[in-house]
Amino acid sequence: MAHSQQYCFASLNLLNFTAPPFSFYQPHETYNDTQWQSKTQFITGLIEHINPTVIVFQEVFSVEVLEALCKDLGLIHFAVVDMPQPDSMYPTVLFNPVVAVASTHPLTSVEALEPCPELLEYLNNQQQFRFNRTPIKCKIELEGLGPIVCYAVHFKSQRVLSMAHMLGSSEQDDPLLTLLHETVGTMQSQISRSLEASIIYYDALKTQREQNCATLVMGDFNDQLHSPALSFMTQTFPPQVSSNPPFDSVGLFDSYLFADNTVSLAEKPPTHFYKGKGNVLDYILASKKFNPNQIKPTVKTLTYHNYDGHLDAKRTEEDIRYSDHSAIAIKVSL
């Protein structure tokens, strides 16, 4: 009897992965040797436990260090499409962390996702658009699944950019400034995140139709999928069971909805805690080929995993030795 093929796809926000002597954002934000050793041991152990075929990372400052770590774990194919930027006055202080992808199988193509100019015009975005973190679009060929286009993403955070300069005031405790940040600033953050999601969504669906390939969009969405900023990404591709007609069109779905173990999980576990409140911010969206409920499915089983043993809902400050996000993964058998 032939053994079923199994693959694992995962995502992990590393939380400021910055090897000493480099710092992230500020000169004092750095790891001492003990903290860095704990950080790398945590990441190594977690990746070994997940045993991914493909894994995407967010918040990568030390690209070469992460690449070496992944290769030691058998993830010998590694890619980024951008690099962090050093401060002009303090070259050991880094800004603009990047996303990365690592795989046990060759990446047959890797590129920085470029927004479609016609789409930007349609969305009335006349200014020069830039992703907050440039997404990776790569392709991998896996036996039994065929070509898969993977997107590694890290959407705009919910952090609000200060509007103090618009009021001619630098006082951050100004009641008017606080109100503006809570309203206009929050809305602008949502608009930016939604625009990034729209560009990726458009490219994913267009690529599906043109290349007839499976698709995965993986990463830190920095928002809940049902939020107004992101809900469109799965609205046109609702869950179906085998009694319904199979999917005949392009689209994406939250892979958790088709996992065999969703009943045992009761509800989707949080991937991030803020002030004691849990939220699901990390997702793996998939195309129809990953749906085990089709009449003649390619994927026979899909299980969803949330690796959150290092998270503490009561913790009020980040522990840089670990991550403030759980790792998530889907494991499929053919």
Tab-separated table of C-alpha atoms in Angstrom:
chain	number	residue	atom	x	y	z
A	1	MET	CA	0.000	0.000	0.000
A	2	ALA	CA	1.476	3.359	-1.023
A	3	HIS	CA	2.195	5.905	1.715
A	4	SER	CA	0.384	9.223	1.438
A	5	GLN	CA	2.455	12.289	0.676
A	6	GLN	CA	2.501	14.963	3.350
A	7	TYR	CA	3.463	18.620	3.224
A	8	CYS	CA	3.512	21.396	5.802
A	9	PHE	CA	3.149	25.139	5.194
A	10	ALA	CA	3.876	27.551	8.045
A	11	SER	CA	4.226	31.200	9.041
A	12	LEU	CA	6.078	32.818	11.937
A	13	ASN	CA	6.522	36.442	12.961
A	14	LEU	CA	9.997	36.405	14.543
A	15	LEU	CA	9.638	39.695	16.492
A	16	ASN	CA	12.650	41.829	15.631
A	17	PHE	CA	15.103	39.143	14.511
A	18	THR	CA	18.269	41.229	14.852
A	19	ALA	CA	21.635	39.623	15.610
A	20	PRO	CA	24.013	41.594	17.856
A	21	PRO	CA	25.714	44.005	17.549
A	22	PHE	CA	22.888	45.405	15.429
A	23	SER	CA	19.878	47.144	16.972
A	24	PHE	CA	16.285	47.535	15.790
A	25	TYR	CA	14.819	51.046	15.544
A	26	GLN	CA	16.769	52.507	18.496
A	27	PRO	CA	20.410	52.098	19.646
A	28	HIS	CA	19.311	50.634	22.986
A	29	GLU	CA	16.978	48.071	21.394
A	30	THR	CA	19.355	45.177	21.018
A	31	TYR	CA	19.925	41.661	22.302
A	32	ASN	CA	22.635	40.732	24.752
A	33	ASP	CA	24.408	37.433	24.125
A	34	THR	CA	22.199	35.471	26.519
A	35	GLN	CA	18.990	36.849	25.031
A	36	TRP	CA	20.147	36.137	21.488
A	37	GLN	CA	21.115	32.578	22.356
A	38	SER	CA	17.660	32.052	23.871
A	39	LYS	CA	16.057	33.599	20.785
A	40	THR	CA	17.848	31.380	18.281
A	41	GLN	CA	17.320	28.254	20.398
A	42	PHE	CA	13.602	29.030	20.604
A	43	ILE	CA	13.296	29.539	16.852
A	44	THR	CA	15.368	26.457	16.041
A	45	GLY	CA	13.352	24.256	18.374
A	46	LEU	CA	10.039	25.579	17.071
A	47	ILE	CA	10.964	25.044	13.423
A	48	GLU	CA	12.211	21.534	14.181
A	49	HIS	CA	8.881	20.804	15.886
A	50	ILE	CA	6.826	22.183	12.991
A	51	ASN	CA	9.012	20.467	10.373
A	52	PRO	CA	7.749	22.664	7.518
A	53	THR	CA	8.056	22.083	3.804
A	54	VAL	CA	7.704	25.832	3.290
A	55	ILE	CA	7.782	28.521	5.974
A	56	VAL	CA	7.477	32.290	5.705
A	57	PHE	CA	8.864	34.755	8.225
A	58	GLN	CA	8.119	38.331	9.207
A	59	GLU	CA	10.205	40.968	11.031
A	60	VAL	CA	13.573	39.835	9.684
A	61	PHE	CA	16.472	42.239	10.197
A	62	SER	CA	19.417	39.795	10.112
A	63	VAL	CA	18.791	38.075	6.791
A	64	GLU	CA	22.069	36.151	6.495
A	65	VAL	CA	21.790	34.804	10.045
A	66	LEU	CA	18.261	33.527	9.440
A	67	GLU	CA	19.307	31.960	6.142
A	68	ALA	CA	22.123	30.035	7.853
A	69	LEU	CA	19.778	28.910	10.632
A	70	CYS	CA	17.231	27.635	8.111
A	71	LYS	CA	19.830	25.785	6.047
A	72	ASP	CA	21.064	24.000	9.166
A	73	LEU	CA	17.486	22.773	9.595
A	74	GLY	CA	17.210	21.444	6.028
A	75	LEU	CA	15.368	24.464	4.628
A	76	ILE	CA	18.116	24.933	2.078
A	77	HIS	CA	16.189	27.148	-0.334
A	78	PHE	CA	15.876	30.657	1.084
A	79	ALA	CA	14.834	34.002	-0.372
A	80	VAL	CA	14.156	37.643	0.406
A	81	VAL	CA	13.298	40.405	-2.069
A	82	ASP	CA	14.275	43.395	0.050
A	83	MET	CA	16.806	44.291	2.736
A	84	PRO	CA	16.534	46.238	6.012
A	85	GLN	CA	17.949	49.746	5.935
A	86	PRO	CA	20.584	51.124	8.354
A	87	ASP	CA	20.186	54.504	10.011
A	88	SER	CA	22.177	57.193	8.216
A	89	MET	CA	23.901	58.333	11.414
A	90	TYR	CA	24.039	55.031	13.316
A	91	PRO	CA	24.756	52.239	10.807
A	92	THR	CA	24.237	49.460	13.373
A	93	VAL	CA	20.629	50.605	13.926
A	94	LEU	CA	18.314	48.917	11.419
A	95	PHE	CA	14.893	49.864	10.078
A	96	ASN	CA	12.407	48.308	7.648
A	97	PRO	CA	12.444	44.588	8.500
A	98	VAL	CA	11.623	42.239	5.632
A	99	VAL	CA	9.722	39.035	4.993
A	100	ALA	CA	11.513	35.827	4.039
A	101	VAL	CA	10.666	32.367	2.737
A	102	ALA	CA	12.491	29.079	3.286
A	103	SER	CA	11.773	25.710	1.725
A	104	THR	CA	13.001	22.136	1.585
A	105	HIS	CA	12.234	22.147	-2.142
A	106	PRO	CA	13.620	24.452	-4.847
A	107	LEU	CA	11.887	27.768	-5.434
A	108	THR	CA	11.397	27.794	-9.185
A	109	SER	CA	10.802	31.558	-9.221
A	110	VAL	CA	11.072	34.390	-6.702
A	111	GLU	CA	10.072	38.015	-7.184
A	112	ALA	CA	9.027	41.120	-5.307
A	113	LEU	CA	5.311	41.618	-5.823
A	114	GLU	CA	4.735	44.693	-7.951
A	115	PRO	CA	1.291	46.324	-7.859
A	116	CYS	CA	-0.656	46.482	-11.092
A	117	PRO	CA	-0.661	50.152	-12.267
A	118	GLU	CA	-4.169	49.839	-13.679
A	119	LEU	CA	-5.402	48.517	-10.327
A	120	LEU	CA	-3.812	51.433	-8.469
A	121	GLU	CA	-5.505	53.824	-10.873
A	122	TYR	CA	-8.819	52.030	-10.402
A	123	LEU	CA	-8.408	52.360	-6.622
A	124	ASN	CA	-7.701	56.074	-7.088
A	125	ASN	CA	-4.222	55.739	-5.636
A	126	GLN	CA	-2.435	58.391	-7.644
A	127	GLN	CA	0.563	58.720	-5.355
A	128	GLN	CA	3.691	56.596	-5.565
A	129	PHE	CA	2.624	53.398	-3.820
A	130	ARG	CA	4.969	51.427	-1.576
A	131	PHE	CA	4.240	48.359	0.501
A	132	ASN	CA	5.144	48.762	4.146
A	133	ARG	CA	6.917	45.418	3.712
A	134	THR	CA	7.389	44.178	0.177
A	135	PRO	CA	5.639	40.804	-0.264
A	136	ILE	CA	7.437	37.822	-1.776
A	137	LYS	CA	5.772	36.018	-4.669
A	138	CYS	CA	7.412	32.674	-5.319
A	139	LYS	CA	6.611	29.414	-7.019
A	140	ILE	CA	7.370	25.888	-5.875
A	141	GLU	CA	6.639	22.536	-7.512
A	142	LEU	CA	5.540	19.720	-5.197
A	143	GLU	CA	4.812	16.175	-6.270
A	144	GLY	CA	1.083	15.516	-6.190
A	145	LEU	CA	0.184	19.199	-5.876
A	146	GLY	CA	1.959	20.570	-8.931
A	147	PRO	CA	2.952	24.240	-9.111
A	148	ILE	CA	2.051	26.394	-6.107
A	149	VAL	CA	2.354	30.161	-6.004
A	150	CYS	CA	3.123	31.332	-2.465
A	151	TYR	CA	2.842	34.879	-1.171
A	152	ALA	CA	4.762	35.808	1.995
A	153	VAL	CA	3.072	38.869	3.474
A	154	HIS	CA	3.206	41.262	6.420
A	155	PHE	CA	0.440	43.833	6.121
A	156	LYS	CA	0.538	47.365	7.502
A	157	SER	CA	0.340	47.355	11.294
A	158	GLN	CA	-2.449	48.968	13.293
A	159	ARG	CA	0.069	51.499	14.601
A	160	VAL	CA	-1.087	55.034	13.801
A	161	LEU	CA	1.350	57.569	12.369
A	162	SER	CA	1.398	60.775	14.386
A	163	MET	CA	-0.614	63.711	13.064
A	164	ALA	CA	1.040	66.199	15.444
A	165	HIS	CA	2.805	68.045	12.631
A	166	MET	CA	-0.588	68.843	11.073
A	167	LEU	CA	-1.644	70.698	14.218
A	168	GLY	CA	1.631	72.549	14.599
A	169	SER	CA	2.034	70.907	17.990
A	170	SER	CA	4.432	68.323	19.381
A	171	GLU	CA	2.380	67.644	22.490
A	172	GLN	CA	1.339	63.986	22.231
A	173	ASP	CA	-1.131	64.360	25.127
A	174	ASP	CA	-3.172	67.001	23.277
A	175	PRO	CA	-6.834	65.817	23.549
A	176	LEU	CA	-7.559	66.843	19.958
A	177	LEU	CA	-4.522	64.907	18.721
A	178	THR	CA	-5.623	61.863	20.694
A	179	LEU	CA	-9.094	62.027	19.159
A	180	LEU	CA	-7.698	62.407	15.640
A	181	HIS	CA	-5.387	59.428	16.126
A	182	GLU	CA	-8.294	57.291	17.350
A	183	THR	CA	-10.464	58.225	14.363
A	184	VAL	CA	-8.703	59.546	11.260
A	185	GLY	CA	-5.389	57.861	12.111
A	186	THR	CA	-7.009	54.481	12.672
A	187	MET	CA	-8.997	54.821	9.440
A	188	GLN	CA	-5.820	55.639	7.484
A	189	SER	CA	-4.126	52.559	8.909
A	190	GLN	CA	-7.077	50.428	7.789
A	191	ILE	CA	-7.033	51.999	4.320
A	192	SER	CA	-3.322	51.266	3.916
A	193	ARG	CA	-3.756	47.663	5.055
A	194	SER	CA	-6.755	47.162	2.797
A	195	LEU	CA	-4.899	48.590	-0.202
A	196	GLU	CA	-2.009	46.176	0.339
A	197	ALA	CA	-4.463	43.285	0.672
A	198	SER	CA	-6.293	44.356	-2.505
A	199	ILE	CA	-3.086	44.314	-4.547
A	200	ILE	CA	-2.116	40.844	-3.308
A	201	TYR	CA	-5.655	39.511	-3.743
A	202	TYR	CA	-5.854	40.808	-7.312
A	203	ASP	CA	-2.482	39.335	-8.217
A	204	ALA	CA	-3.303	35.979	-6.622
A	205	LEU	CA	-6.592	35.596	-8.497
A	206	LYS	CA	-5.126	36.799	-11.779
A	207	THR	CA	-2.222	34.335	-11.460
A	208	GLN	CA	-4.603	31.500	-10.595
A	209	ARG	CA	-6.619	32.116	-13.730
A	210	GLU	CA	-3.650	32.591	-16.047
A	211	GLN	CA	-1.442	29.770	-14.747
A	212	ASN	CA	-4.053	27.372	-13.336
A	213	CYS	CA	-1.956	26.917	-10.197
A	214	ALA	CA	-2.629	26.374	-6.519
A	215	THR	CA	-2.156	29.400	-4.279
A	216	LEU	CA	-1.156	30.158	-0.679
A	217	VAL	CA	-1.127	33.607	0.954
A	218	MET	CA	0.686	33.288	4.278
A	219	GLY	CA	1.742	35.702	6.965
A	220	ASP	CA	0.905	38.357	9.526
A	221	PHE	CA	-2.223	40.215	8.388
A	222	ASN	CA	-2.152	42.583	11.402
A	223	ASP	CA	-5.936	42.435	11.552
A	224	GLN	CA	-8.738	39.931	11.805
A	225	LEU	CA	-9.843	38.466	8.511
A	226	HIS	CA	-13.470	39.437	9.084
A	227	SER	CA	-12.532	43.114	9.559
A	228	PRO	CA	-13.820	45.600	6.963
A	229	ALA	CA	-10.253	46.095	5.727
A	230	LEU	CA	-9.709	42.420	4.840
A	231	SER	CA	-13.022	40.561	4.638
A	232	PHE	CA	-13.190	40.811	0.841
A	233	MET	CA	-10.254	38.396	0.534
A	234	THR	CA	-12.487	35.377	1.203
A	235	GLN	CA	-16.039	36.642	0.681
A	236	THR	CA	-16.251	35.393	-2.897
A	237	PHE	CA	-15.040	31.928	-1.983
A	238	PRO	CA	-17.300	30.642	0.823
A	239	PRO	CA	-16.799	27.254	2.508
A	240	GLN	CA	-18.410	24.324	0.759
A	241	VAL	CA	-18.947	20.700	1.672
A	242	SER	CA	-18.812	17.717	-0.634
A	243	SER	CA	-22.598	17.745	-1.184
A	244	ASN	CA	-22.221	21.056	-3.003
A	245	PRO	CA	-20.726	21.536	-6.464
A	246	PRO	CA	-16.914	21.715	-6.543
A	247	PHE	CA	-15.140	25.025	-6.895
A	248	ASP	CA	-14.998	26.029	-10.531
A	249	SER	CA	-13.508	29.470	-10.129
A	250	VAL	CA	-10.533	31.256	-8.692
A	251	GLY	CA	-10.522	32.456	-5.089
A	252	LEU	CA	-9.109	32.089	-1.598
A	253	PHE	CA	-10.368	30.640	1.672
A	254	ASP	CA	-9.126	30.556	5.252
A	255	SER	CA	-7.506	27.112	5.426
A	256	TYR	CA	-8.643	26.743	9.035
A	257	LEU	CA	-12.244	26.355	7.840
A	258	PHE	CA	-11.421	23.046	6.135
A	259	ALA	CA	-9.174	21.597	8.823
A	260	ASP	CA	-10.091	18.160	10.144
A	261	ASN	CA	-9.326	19.226	13.708
A	262	THR	CA	-11.470	22.370	13.925
A	263	VAL	CA	-14.022	20.561	16.098
A	264	SER	CA	-11.374	19.647	18.664
A	265	LEU	CA	-10.106	23.247	18.680
A	266	ALA	CA	-13.629	24.569	19.491
A	267	GLU	CA	-12.694	27.999	18.127
A	268	LYS	CA	-9.769	29.413	16.246
A	269	PRO	CA	-7.050	30.081	18.814
A	270	PRO	CA	-5.493	33.553	19.077
A	271	THR	CA	-2.129	34.113	17.425
A	272	HIS	CA	-1.341	37.338	19.311
A	273	PHE	CA	-2.213	38.921	22.660
A	274	TYR	CA	-2.448	42.632	23.394
A	275	LYS	CA	-3.257	43.822	26.919
A	276	GLY	CA	-4.569	40.365	27.746
A	277	LYS	CA	-6.902	40.161	24.751
A	278	GLY	CA	-6.288	37.490	22.141
A	279	ASN	CA	-6.684	38.124	18.414
A	280	VAL	CA	-6.115	36.066	15.286
A	281	LEU	CA	-3.719	38.117	13.170
A	282	ASP	CA	-1.843	35.384	11.280
A	283	TYR	CA	-3.431	33.446	8.429
A	284	ILE	CA	-2.850	30.934	5.691
A	285	LEU	CA	-5.271	31.549	2.835
A	286	ALA	CA	-5.471	28.816	0.222
A	287	SER	CA	-7.004	28.099	-3.166
A	288	LYS	CA	-9.421	25.325	-4.085
A	289	LYS	CA	-6.722	22.666	-4.566
A	290	PHE	CA	-6.257	22.596	-0.778
A	291	ASN	CA	-9.958	21.960	-0.131
A	292	PRO	CA	-10.378	18.317	1.019
A	293	ASN	CA	-14.192	18.573	0.675
A	294	GLN	CA	-14.261	18.554	-3.105
A	295	ILE	CA	-15.790	15.603	-4.934
A	296	LYS	CA	-12.388	14.446	-6.191
A	297	PRO	CA	-9.980	16.182	-3.825
A	298	THR	CA	-6.246	16.429	-4.352
A	299	VAL	CA	-5.748	17.008	-0.631
A	300	LYS	CA	-7.277	14.189	1.421
A	301	THR	CA	-6.749	15.709	4.868
A	302	LEU	CA	-5.807	19.146	6.189
A	303	THR	CA	-4.979	19.917	9.812
A	304	TYR	CA	-4.445	23.365	11.330
A	305	HIS	CA	-1.799	23.960	13.991
A	306	ASN	CA	-1.229	26.919	16.302
A	307	TYR	CA	2.088	26.818	18.166
A	308	ASP	CA	1.472	29.205	21.046
A	309	GLY	CA	3.265	27.598	23.998
A	310	HIS	CA	5.538	30.622	24.392
A	311	LEU	CA	2.670	33.138	24.611
A	312	ASP	CA	1.318	34.430	27.913
A	313	ALA	CA	-1.962	36.332	27.841
A	314	LYS	CA	-1.025	38.085	31.105
A	315	ARG	CA	2.287	39.422	29.807
A	316	THR	CA	2.117	43.193	29.328
A	317	GLU	CA	5.507	43.689	27.658
A	318	GLU	CA	7.214	41.935	24.770
A	319	ASP	CA	9.763	39.273	25.627
A	320	ILE	CA	12.270	39.638	22.810
A	321	ARG	CA	13.733	36.191	23.550
A	322	TYR	CA	10.676	34.656	21.899
A	323	SER	CA	7.951	36.088	19.677
A	324	ASP	CA	4.759	37.975	20.388
A	325	HIS	CA	2.995	35.831	17.759
A	326	SER	CA	2.323	32.128	17.644
A	327	ALA	CA	3.521	30.141	14.668
A	328	ILE	CA	0.738	28.708	12.517
A	329	ALA	CA	0.831	25.832	10.058
A	330	ILE	CA	-1.329	23.635	7.897
A	331	LYS	CA	-0.358	20.036	7.276
A	332	VAL	CA	-1.855	18.296	4.265
A	333	SER	CA	-1.794	14.713	3.086
A	334	LEU	CA	-2.517	13.644	-0.479
